[in-house]
């Protein structure tokens, strides 16, 4: 099993929910978040502006993001990544990232089921 931690633009949330619903995920956890990537929260695509940020000390600006955590079977991972890229890649900086972690085991508290049966 893998956990996908997806940090996305808030306006893409409905698309992500649809993708996860379509793969019949067992559940998801969502957080509203603030964050920045390599541009330190500057929302321009202008490469010169980005270089300027890298060359001089600037104050980091945090932008609203949504963080979605979902644990899925290994075989679903690449399909989900493909779908998320299809819907969330806008060709502009700030589209977000997907962090992928191994999950050793899961327990459904109500029944005691373990592993993929507990997803
Ligand atoms: N290395 C990181 N660690 C933790 N969170 C990150 C990291 N990189 C990005 N994020 C989170 O993802 C959000 C979106 O990042 P973003 O898409 O701007 O990454 P980027 O590397 O700057 O890529 P791009 O050049 O396409 O903008 C950030 O606001 C932050 O919440
Ligand atoms: Mg960025």
mmCIF file of N, CA and C and ligand atoms in Angstrom:
data_model
loop_
_atom_site.group_PDB
_atom_site.id
_atom_site.type_symbol
_atom_site.label_atom_id
_atom_site.label_comp_id
_atom_site.label_asym_id
_atom_site.label_seq_id
_atom_site.Cartn_x
_atom_site.Cartn_y
_atom_site.Cartn_z
ATOM 1 N N UNK A 1 0.840 -1.192 0.000
ATOM 2 C CA UNK A 1 0.000 0.000 0.000
ATOM 3 C C UNK A 1 0.874 1.241 0.000
ATOM 4 N N UNK A 2 0.331 2.291 -0.583
ATOM 5 C CA UNK A 2 1.051 3.569 -0.628
ATOM 6 C C UNK A 2 0.116 4.683 -0.165
ATOM 7 N N UNK A 3 0.708 5.648 0.485
ATOM 8 C CA UNK A 3 -0.042 6.877 0.781
ATOM 9 C C UNK A 3 0.379 7.937 -0.222
ATOM 10 N N UNK A 4 -0.607 8.543 -0.851
ATOM 11 C CA UNK A 4 -0.344 9.687 -1.723
ATOM 12 C C UNK A 4 -0.715 10.938 -0.954
ATOM 13 N N UNK A 5 0.248 11.812 -0.788
ATOM 14 C CA UNK A 5 -0.011 13.112 -0.151
ATOM 15 C C UNK A 5 0.018 14.132 -1.276
ATOM 16 N N UNK A 6 -1.150 14.644 -1.595
ATOM 17 C CA UNK A 6 -1.271 15.511 -2.773
ATOM 18 C C UNK A 6 -1.543 16.940 -2.324
ATOM 19 N N UNK A 7 -0.667 17.841 -2.703
ATOM 20 C CA UNK A 7 -0.870 19.255 -2.391
ATOM 21 C C UNK A 7 -1.248 19.938 -3.695
ATOM 22 N N UNK A 8 -2.443 20.488 -3.706
ATOM 23 C CA UNK A 8 -3.018 20.961 -4.977
ATOM 24 C C UNK A 8 -3.607 22.364 -4.811
ATOM 25 N N UNK A 9 -3.969 22.964 -5.942
ATOM 26 C CA UNK A 9 -4.699 24.238 -5.913
ATOM 27 C C UNK A 9 -6.100 23.965 -5.356
ATOM 28 N N UNK A 10 -6.598 24.836 -4.463
ATOM 29 C CA UNK A 10 -7.923 24.595 -3.880
ATOM 30 C C UNK A 10 -9.017 24.399 -4.937
ATOM 31 N N UNK A 11 -8.921 25.088 -6.056
ATOM 32 C CA UNK A 11 -9.981 24.986 -7.075
ATOM 33 C C UNK A 11 -9.985 23.624 -7.782
ATOM 34 N N UNK A 12 -8.950 22.809 -7.530
ATOM 35 C CA UNK A 12 -8.893 21.478 -8.138
ATOM 36 C C UNK A 12 -9.442 20.390 -7.227
ATOM 37 N N UNK A 13 -9.935 20.774 -6.073
ATOM 38 C CA UNK A 13 -10.387 19.777 -5.104
ATOM 39 C C UNK A 13 -11.488 18.866 -5.650
ATOM 40 N N UNK A 14 -12.474 19.449 -6.321
ATOM 41 C CA UNK A 14 -13.582 18.621 -6.830
ATOM 42 C C UNK A 14 -13.073 17.596 -7.843
ATOM 43 N N UNK A 15 -12.087 17.997 -8.653
ATOM 44 C CA UNK A 15 -11.510 17.058 -9.626
ATOM 45 C C UNK A 15 -10.842 15.884 -8.915
ATOM 46 N N UNK A 16 -10.106 16.197 -7.841
ATOM 47 C CA UNK A 16 -9.414 15.128 -7.100
ATOM 48 C C UNK A 16 -10.430 14.190 -6.459
ATOM 49 N N UNK A 17 -11.479 14.762 -5.875
ATOM 50 C CA UNK A 17 -12.509 13.920 -5.254
ATOM 51 C C UNK A 17 -13.110 12.972 -6.288
ATOM 52 N N UNK A 18 -13.349 13.465 -7.483
ATOM 53 C CA UNK A 18 -13.931 12.640 -8.554
ATOM 54 C C UNK A 18 -12.960 11.506 -8.929
ATOM 55 N N UNK A 19 -11.676 11.840 -9.060
ATOM 56 C CA UNK A 19 -10.672 10.810 -9.416
ATOM 57 C C UNK A 19 -10.645 9.716 -8.350
ATOM 58 N N UNK A 20 -10.647 10.119 -7.082
ATOM 59 C CA UNK A 20 -10.550 9.140 -5.995
ATOM 60 C C UNK A 20 -11.836 8.333 -5.878
ATOM 61 N N UNK A 21 -12.957 8.963 -6.172
ATOM 62 C CA UNK A 21 -14.233 8.249 -6.178
ATOM 63 C C UNK A 21 -14.229 7.211 -7.297
ATOM 64 N N UNK A 22 -13.727 7.600 -8.474
ATOM 65 C CA UNK A 22 -13.702 6.686 -9.634
ATOM 66 C C UNK A 22 -12.835 5.451 -9.381
ATOM 67 N N UNK A 23 -11.762 5.600 -8.596
ATOM 68 C CA UNK A 23 -10.926 4.411 -8.309
ATOM 69 C C UNK A 23 -11.429 3.678 -7.063
ATOM 70 N N UNK A 24 -12.571 4.172 -6.540
ATOM 71 C CA UNK A 24 -13.202 3.493 -5.418
ATOM 72 C C UNK A 24 -12.289 3.448 -4.183
ATOM 73 N N UNK A 25 -11.682 4.585 -3.879
ATOM 74 C CA UNK A 25 -10.769 4.614 -2.730
ATOM 75 C C UNK A 25 -11.573 4.399 -1.452
ATOM 76 N N UNK A 26 -10.920 3.839 -0.447
ATOM 77 C CA UNK A 26 -11.632 3.527 0.792
ATOM 78 C C UNK A 26 -11.900 4.738 1.651
ATOM 79 N N UNK A 27 -11.194 5.802 1.422
ATOM 80 C CA UNK A 27 -11.378 7.011 2.223
ATOM 81 C C UNK A 27 -10.331 8.028 1.864
ATOM 82 N N UNK A 28 -10.438 9.202 2.428
ATOM 83 C CA UNK A 28 -9.418 10.231 2.207
ATOM 84 C C UNK A 28 -9.454 11.202 3.371
ATOM 85 N N UNK A 29 -8.357 11.883 3.570
ATOM 86 C CA UNK A 29 -8.296 12.919 4.594
ATOM 87 C C UNK A 29 -7.830 14.201 3.927
ATOM 88 N N UNK A 30 -8.471 15.286 4.286
ATOM 89 C CA UNK A 30 -8.195 16.537 3.595
ATOM 90 C C UNK A 30 -7.910 17.652 4.591
ATOM 91 N N UNK A 31 -6.950 18.463 4.265
ATOM 92 C CA UNK A 31 -6.614 19.617 5.105
ATOM 93 C C UNK A 31 -6.590 20.871 4.234
ATOM 94 N N UNK A 32 -7.029 21.965 4.781
ATOM 95 C CA UNK A 32 -6.727 23.233 4.109
ATOM 96 C C UNK A 32 -5.352 23.643 4.615
ATOM 97 N N UNK A 33 -4.526 24.157 3.729
ATOM 98 C CA UNK A 33 -3.126 24.399 4.079
ATOM 99 C C UNK A 33 -2.651 25.711 3.472
ATOM 100 N N UNK A 34 -1.517 26.156 3.940
ATOM 101 C CA UNK A 34 -0.817 27.281 3.312
ATOM 102 C C UNK A 34 0.554 26.744 2.930
ATOM 103 N N UNK A 35 1.077 27.166 1.799
ATOM 104 C CA UNK A 35 2.385 26.641 1.424
ATOM 105 C C UNK A 35 3.056 27.448 0.348
ATOM 106 N N UNK A 36 4.296 27.094 0.088
ATOM 107 C CA UNK A 36 5.016 27.653 -1.053
ATOM 108 C C UNK A 36 5.963 26.599 -1.593
ATOM 109 N N UNK A 37 6.309 26.760 -2.847
ATOM 110 C CA UNK A 37 7.284 25.885 -3.478
ATOM 111 C C UNK A 37 8.537 26.682 -3.793
ATOM 112 N N UNK A 38 9.141 26.379 -4.926
ATOM 113 C CA UNK A 38 10.438 26.984 -5.242
ATOM 114 C C UNK A 38 10.363 28.487 -5.503
ATOM 115 N N UNK A 39 9.172 28.982 -5.885
ATOM 116 C CA UNK A 39 9.057 30.430 -6.148
ATOM 117 C C UNK A 39 8.776 31.206 -4.869
ATOM 118 N N UNK A 40 8.753 30.531 -3.743
ATOM 119 C CA UNK A 40 8.527 31.167 -2.439
ATOM 120 C C UNK A 40 7.200 31.928 -2.384
ATOM 121 N N UNK A 41 6.231 31.435 -3.125
ATOM 122 C CA UNK A 41 4.895 32.020 -3.053
ATOM 123 C C UNK A 41 4.648 33.158 -4.016
ATOM 124 N N UNK A 42 5.611 33.438 -4.898
ATOM 125 C CA UNK A 42 5.389 34.469 -5.916
ATOM 126 C C UNK A 42 4.615 33.836 -7.060
ATOM 127 N N UNK A 43 3.522 34.484 -7.481
ATOM 128 C CA UNK A 43 2.611 33.828 -8.420
ATOM 129 C C UNK A 43 2.855 34.267 -9.863
ATOM 130 N N UNK A 44 4.052 34.567 -10.227
ATOM 131 C CA UNK A 44 4.318 34.970 -11.607
ATOM 132 C C UNK A 44 5.018 33.845 -12.352
ATOM 133 N N UNK A 45 4.791 33.790 -13.651
ATOM 134 C CA UNK A 45 5.488 32.818 -14.491
ATOM 135 C C UNK A 45 6.756 33.426 -15.076
ATOM 136 N N UNK A 46 7.002 34.705 -14.748
ATOM 137 C CA UNK A 46 8.128 35.423 -15.343
ATOM 138 C C UNK A 46 9.457 34.874 -14.804
ATOM 139 N N UNK A 47 10.250 34.265 -15.683
ATOM 140 C CA UNK A 47 11.496 33.618 -15.247
ATOM 141 C C UNK A 47 12.436 34.626 -14.584
ATOM 142 N N UNK A 48 12.445 35.884 -15.070
ATOM 143 C CA UNK A 48 13.334 36.884 -14.467
ATOM 144 C C UNK A 48 12.943 37.156 -13.027
ATOM 145 N N UNK A 49 11.642 37.222 -12.811
ATOM 146 C CA UNK A 49 11.166 37.465 -11.446
ATOM 147 C C UNK A 49 11.601 36.327 -10.532
ATOM 148 N N UNK A 50 11.561 35.113 -11.064
ATOM 149 C CA UNK A 50 11.962 33.957 -10.264
ATOM 150 C C UNK A 50 13.443 34.047 -9.941
ATOM 151 N N UNK A 51 14.265 34.420 -10.938
ATOM 152 C CA UNK A 51 15.698 34.541 -10.687
ATOM 153 C C UNK A 51 15.977 35.604 -9.638
ATOM 154 N N UNK A 52 15.217 36.665 -9.731
ATOM 155 C CA UNK A 52 15.405 37.740 -8.769
ATOM 156 C C UNK A 52 15.142 37.223 -7.349
ATOM 157 N N UNK A 53 14.101 36.407 -7.235
ATOM 158 C CA UNK A 53 13.773 35.824 -5.934
ATOM 159 C C UNK A 53 14.950 34.979 -5.445
ATOM 160 N N UNK A 54 15.522 34.214 -6.380
ATOM 161 C CA UNK A 54 16.606 33.330 -5.967
ATOM 162 C C UNK A 54 17.877 34.115 -5.646
ATOM 163 N N UNK A 55 18.074 35.261 -6.315
ATOM 164 C CA UNK A 55 19.307 36.036 -6.137
ATOM 165 C C UNK A 55 19.308 36.913 -4.899
ATOM 166 N N UNK A 56 18.127 37.304 -4.431
ATOM 167 C CA UNK A 56 18.058 38.250 -3.316
ATOM 168 C C UNK A 56 17.186 37.686 -2.214
ATOM 169 N N UNK A 57 17.475 38.141 -1.058
ATOM 170 C CA UNK A 57 16.677 37.716 0.090
ATOM 171 C C UNK A 57 15.260 38.268 -0.046
ATOM 172 N N UNK A 58 14.266 37.410 0.095
ATOM 173 C CA UNK A 58 12.883 37.889 0.025
ATOM 174 C C UNK A 58 12.096 37.264 1.177
ATOM 175 N N UNK A 59 10.968 37.864 1.454
ATOM 176 C CA UNK A 59 10.095 37.276 2.459
ATOM 177 C C UNK A 59 9.260 36.204 1.787
ATOM 178 N N UNK A 60 9.185 35.046 2.402
ATOM 179 C CA UNK A 60 8.374 33.959 1.834
ATOM 180 C C UNK A 60 6.906 34.323 1.945
ATOM 181 N N UNK A 61 6.186 34.098 0.858
ATOM 182 C CA UNK A 61 4.745 34.324 0.834
ATOM 183 C C UNK A 61 4.060 32.957 0.774
ATOM 184 N N UNK A 62 3.108 32.722 1.656
ATOM 185 C CA UNK A 62 2.418 31.429 1.645
ATOM 186 C C UNK A 62 1.067 31.569 0.956
ATOM 187 N N UNK A 63 0.764 30.622 0.097
ATOM 188 C CA UNK A 63 -0.480 30.650 -0.673
ATOM 189 C C UNK A 63 -1.406 29.535 -0.222
ATOM 190 N N UNK A 64 -2.726 29.754 -0.318
ATOM 191 C CA UNK A 64 -3.654 28.691 0.085
ATOM 192 C C UNK A 64 -3.544 27.471 -0.820
ATOM 193 N N UNK A 65 -3.487 26.313 -0.196
ATOM 194 C CA UNK A 65 -3.434 25.039 -0.923
ATOM 195 C C UNK A 65 -4.363 24.072 -0.209
ATOM 196 N N UNK A 66 -4.654 22.963 -0.861
ATOM 197 C CA UNK A 66 -5.386 21.883 -0.214
ATOM 198 C C UNK A 66 -4.467 20.662 -0.207
ATOM 199 N N UNK A 67 -4.444 19.974 0.943
ATOM 200 C CA UNK A 67 -3.621 18.765 1.064
ATOM 201 C C UNK A 67 -4.563 17.578 1.214
ATOM 202 N N UNK A 68 -4.423 16.639 0.325
ATOM 203 C CA UNK A 68 -5.272 15.439 0.357
ATOM 204 C C UNK A 68 -4.379 14.232 0.633
ATOM 205 N N UNK A 69 -4.749 13.447 1.620
ATOM 206 C CA UNK A 69 -4.006 12.211 1.915
ATOM 207 C C UNK A 69 -4.914 11.024 1.620
ATOM 208 N N UNK A 70 -4.374 10.075 0.869
ATOM 209 C CA UNK A 70 -5.163 8.881 0.558
ATOM 210 C C UNK A 70 -4.227 7.672 0.531
ATOM 211 N N UNK A 71 -4.673 6.575 1.135
ATOM 212 C CA UNK A 71 -3.899 5.329 1.102
ATOM 213 C C UNK A 71 -4.602 4.378 0.139
ATOM 214 N N UNK A 72 -3.822 3.870 -0.808
ATOM 215 C CA UNK A 72 -4.404 3.030 -1.861
ATOM 216 C C UNK A 72 -3.525 1.804 -2.090
ATOM 217 N N UNK A 73 -4.075 0.855 -2.844
ATOM 218 C CA UNK A 73 -3.275 -0.314 -3.230
ATOM 219 C C UNK A 73 -2.206 0.136 -4.223
ATOM 220 N N UNK A 74 -1.058 -0.550 -4.183
ATOM 221 C CA UNK A 74 0.066 -0.187 -5.065
ATOM 222 C C UNK A 74 -0.372 -0.061 -6.526
ATOM 223 N N UNK A 75 -1.240 -0.990 -6.964
ATOM 224 C CA UNK A 75 -1.598 -1.033 -8.393
ATOM 225 C C UNK A 75 -2.385 0.217 -8.844
ATOM 226 N N UNK A 76 -2.938 0.971 -7.906
ATOM 227 C CA UNK A 76 -3.713 2.174 -8.272
ATOM 228 C C UNK A 76 -2.839 3.418 -8.440
ATOM 229 N N UNK A 77 -1.610 3.343 -7.920
ATOM 230 C CA UNK A 77 -0.821 4.572 -7.761
ATOM 231 C C UNK A 77 -0.580 5.304 -9.084
ATOM 232 N N UNK A 78 -0.051 4.609 -10.065
ATOM 233 C CA UNK A 78 0.322 5.293 -11.313
ATOM 234 C C UNK A 78 -0.900 5.853 -12.039
ATOM 235 N N UNK A 79 -2.012 5.127 -11.966
ATOM 236 C CA UNK A 79 -3.242 5.610 -12.604
ATOM 237 C C UNK A 79 -3.713 6.918 -11.947
ATOM 238 N N UNK A 80 -3.670 6.936 -10.617
ATOM 239 C CA UNK A 80 -4.107 8.149 -9.909
ATOM 240 C C UNK A 80 -3.190 9.323 -10.271
ATOM 241 N N UNK A 81 -1.891 9.069 -10.277
ATOM 242 C CA UNK A 81 -0.939 10.148 -10.602
ATOM 243 C C UNK A 81 -1.222 10.699 -12.001
ATOM 244 N N UNK A 82 -1.478 9.783 -12.939
ATOM 245 C CA UNK A 82 -1.769 10.194 -14.313
ATOM 246 C C UNK A 82 -3.027 11.077 -14.365
ATOM 247 N N UNK A 83 -4.078 10.627 -13.679
ATOM 248 C CA UNK A 83 -5.338 11.392 -13.676
ATOM 249 C C UNK A 83 -5.150 12.747 -13.017
ATOM 250 N N UNK A 84 -4.399 12.782 -11.917
ATOM 251 C CA UNK A 84 -4.196 14.055 -11.211
ATOM 252 C C UNK A 84 -3.404 15.002 -12.106
ATOM 253 N N UNK A 85 -2.402 14.496 -12.780
ATOM 254 C CA UNK A 85 -1.624 15.364 -13.674
ATOM 255 C C UNK A 85 -2.508 15.867 -14.806
ATOM 256 N N UNK A 86 -3.369 15.006 -15.344
ATOM 257 C CA UNK A 86 -4.252 15.419 -16.440
ATOM 258 C C UNK A 86 -5.160 16.570 -16.029
ATOM 259 N N UNK A 87 -5.659 16.541 -14.800
ATOM 260 C CA UNK A 87 -6.636 17.560 -14.398
ATOM 261 C C UNK A 87 -6.007 18.739 -13.660
ATOM 262 N N UNK A 88 -4.873 18.552 -13.020
ATOM 263 C CA UNK A 88 -4.320 19.607 -12.167
ATOM 264 C C UNK A 88 -3.136 20.351 -12.785
ATOM 265 N N UNK A 89 -2.580 19.850 -13.879
ATOM 266 C CA UNK A 89 -1.457 20.564 -14.498
ATOM 267 C C UNK A 89 -2.018 21.687 -15.357
ATOM 268 N N UNK A 90 -1.679 22.925 -14.993
ATOM 269 C CA UNK A 90 -2.227 24.091 -15.715
ATOM 270 C C UNK A 90 -1.182 24.742 -16.609
ATOM 271 N N UNK A 91 0.050 24.264 -16.555
ATOM 272 C CA UNK A 91 1.148 24.897 -17.302
ATOM 273 C C UNK A 91 1.641 26.177 -16.614
ATOM 274 N N UNK A 92 1.202 26.404 -15.389
ATOM 275 C CA UNK A 92 1.674 27.551 -14.599
ATOM 276 C C UNK A 92 2.318 27.033 -13.319
ATOM 277 N N UNK A 93 3.236 27.827 -12.780
ATOM 278 C CA UNK A 93 3.862 27.403 -11.524
ATOM 279 C C UNK A 93 2.812 27.310 -10.428
ATOM 280 N N UNK A 94 3.061 26.421 -9.463
ATOM 281 C CA UNK A 94 2.169 26.307 -8.311
ATOM 282 C C UNK A 94 1.112 25.230 -8.425
ATOM 283 N N UNK A 95 1.234 24.350 -9.419
ATOM 284 C CA UNK A 95 0.229 23.284 -9.572
ATOM 285 C C UNK A 95 0.250 22.281 -8.426
ATOM 286 N N UNK A 96 1.386 22.175 -7.739
ATOM 287 C CA UNK A 96 1.421 21.303 -6.560
ATOM 288 C C UNK A 96 2.309 20.089 -6.735
ATOM 289 N N UNK A 97 2.242 19.192 -5.773
ATOM 290 C CA UNK A 97 3.101 18.007 -5.755
ATOM 291 C C UNK A 97 2.359 16.823 -5.186
ATOM 292 N N UNK A 98 2.888 15.648 -5.518
ATOM 293 C CA UNK A 98 2.378 14.413 -4.913
ATOM 294 C C UNK A 98 3.558 13.731 -4.231
ATOM 295 N N UNK A 99 3.490 13.573 -2.934
ATOM 296 C CA UNK A 99 4.495 12.815 -2.184
ATOM 297 C C UNK A 99 3.947 11.400 -1.998
ATOM 298 N N UNK A 100 4.833 10.426 -2.144
ATOM 299 C CA UNK A 100 4.397 9.022 -2.106
ATOM 300 C C UNK A 100 5.153 8.305 -0.986
ATOM 301 N N UNK A 101 4.376 7.695 -0.079
ATOM 302 C CA UNK A 101 5.006 6.999 1.058
ATOM 303 C C UNK A 101 4.547 5.545 1.088
ATOM 304 N N UNK A 102 5.442 4.661 1.528
ATOM 305 C CA UNK A 102 5.056 3.268 1.775
ATOM 306 C C UNK A 102 4.216 3.204 3.045
ATOM 307 N N UNK A 103 3.176 2.385 3.009
ATOM 308 C CA UNK A 103 2.373 2.145 4.214
ATOM 309 C C UNK A 103 2.501 0.666 4.571
ATOM 310 N N UNK A 104 2.923 0.419 5.775
ATOM 311 C CA UNK A 104 3.207 -0.954 6.191
ATOM 312 C C UNK A 104 1.930 -1.759 6.441
ATOM 313 N N UNK A 105 0.989 -1.163 7.160
ATOM 314 C CA UNK A 105 -0.212 -1.907 7.517
ATOM 315 C C UNK A 105 -1.313 -0.912 7.894
ATOM 316 N N UNK A 106 -2.526 -1.390 7.881
ATOM 317 C CA UNK A 106 -3.699 -0.590 8.260
ATOM 318 C C UNK A 106 -4.610 -1.476 9.101
ATOM 319 N N UNK A 107 -5.252 -0.892 10.061
ATOM 320 C CA UNK A 107 -6.239 -1.614 10.866
ATOM 321 C C UNK A 107 -7.571 -0.867 10.785
ATOM 322 N N UNK A 108 -8.624 -1.592 10.417
ATOM 323 C CA UNK A 108 -9.964 -0.993 10.560
ATOM 324 C C UNK A 108 -10.381 -1.232 12.004
ATOM 325 N N UNK A 109 -10.544 -0.171 12.719
ATOM 326 C CA UNK A 109 -10.722 -0.281 14.167
ATOM 327 C C UNK A 109 -11.977 -1.082 14.518
ATOM 328 N N UNK A 110 -13.058 -0.872 13.760
ATOM 329 C CA UNK A 110 -14.325 -1.537 14.100
ATOM 330 C C UNK A 110 -14.206 -3.062 14.033
ATOM 331 N N UNK A 111 -13.532 -3.564 12.978
ATOM 332 C CA UNK A 111 -13.557 -5.007 12.727
ATOM 333 C C UNK A 111 -12.239 -5.709 13.004
ATOM 334 N N UNK A 112 -11.163 -4.957 13.094
ATOM 335 C CA UNK A 112 -9.843 -5.560 13.248
ATOM 336 C C UNK A 112 -9.219 -6.015 11.936
ATOM 337 N N UNK A 113 -9.903 -5.785 10.801
ATOM 338 C CA UNK A 113 -9.328 -6.177 9.512
ATOM 339 C C UNK A 113 -7.997 -5.453 9.299
ATOM 340 N N UNK A 114 -7.109 -6.136 8.569
ATOM 341 C CA UNK A 114 -5.769 -5.595 8.345
ATOM 342 C C UNK A 114 -5.460 -5.498 6.857
ATOM 343 N N UNK A 115 -4.460 -4.682 6.547
ATOM 344 C CA UNK A 115 -3.950 -4.584 5.176
ATOM 345 C C UNK A 115 -4.985 -4.034 4.209
ATOM 346 N N UNK A 116 -4.886 -4.484 2.942
ATOM 347 C CA UNK A 116 -5.766 -3.902 1.914
ATOM 348 C C UNK A 116 -7.243 -4.124 2.241
ATOM 349 N N UNK A 117 -7.559 -5.169 2.992
ATOM 350 C CA UNK A 117 -8.971 -5.412 3.389
ATOM 351 C C UNK A 117 -9.492 -4.286 4.270
ATOM 352 N N UNK A 118 -8.568 -3.586 4.919
ATOM 353 C CA UNK A 118 -8.970 -2.526 5.851
ATOM 354 C C UNK A 118 -9.037 -1.151 5.188
ATOM 355 N N UNK A 119 -8.669 -1.076 3.896
ATOM 356 C CA UNK A 119 -8.661 0.241 3.238
ATOM 357 C C UNK A 119 -10.084 0.753 3.021
HETATM 358 N N1 LIG B 1 9.543 20.312 -0.929
HETATM 359 C C1 LIG B 1 8.328 20.518 -0.446
HETATM 360 N N2 LIG B 1 8.012 20.112 0.799
HETATM 361 C C2 LIG B 1 6.774 20.298 1.298
HETATM 362 N N3 LIG B 1 5.774 20.879 0.620
HETATM 363 C C3 LIG B 1 6.034 21.295 -0.614
HETATM 364 C C4 LIG B 1 7.320 21.149 -1.216
HETATM 365 N N4 LIG B 1 7.261 21.651 -2.461
HETATM 366 C C5 LIG B 1 6.016 22.094 -2.631
HETATM 367 N N5 LIG B 1 5.284 21.890 -1.532
HETATM 368 C C6 LIG B 1 3.887 22.223 -1.330
HETATM 369 O O1 LIG B 1 3.259 22.186 -2.608
HETATM 370 C C7 LIG B 1 2.674 23.444 -2.914
HETATM 371 C C8 LIG B 1 2.816 23.699 -4.395
HETATM 372 O O2 LIG B 1 4.190 23.658 -4.750
HETATM 373 P P1 LIG B 1 4.615 24.103 -6.194
HETATM 374 O O3 LIG B 1 3.724 23.475 -7.196
HETATM 375 O O4 LIG B 1 4.720 25.606 -6.245
HETATM 376 O O5 LIG B 1 6.068 23.432 -6.264
HETATM 377 P P2 LIG B 1 7.305 23.907 -7.149
HETATM 378 O O6 LIG B 1 8.429 22.988 -6.843
HETATM 379 O O7 LIG B 1 7.542 25.375 -6.917
HETATM 380 O O8 LIG B 1 6.817 23.626 -8.632
HETATM 381 P P3 LIG B 1 6.458 24.722 -9.759
HETATM 382 O O9 LIG B 1 7.773 25.225 -10.282
HETATM 383 O O10 LIG B 1 5.656 23.970 -10.778
HETATM 384 O O11 LIG B 1 5.650 25.808 -9.098
HETATM 385 C C9 LIG B 1 3.411 24.421 -2.024
HETATM 386 O O12 LIG B 1 2.604 25.562 -1.763
HETATM 387 C C10 LIG B 1 3.667 23.606 -0.770
HETATM 388 O O13 LIG B 1 2.485 23.575 0.021
HETATM 389 MG MG1 LIG B 2 6.038 26.742 -7.277
#
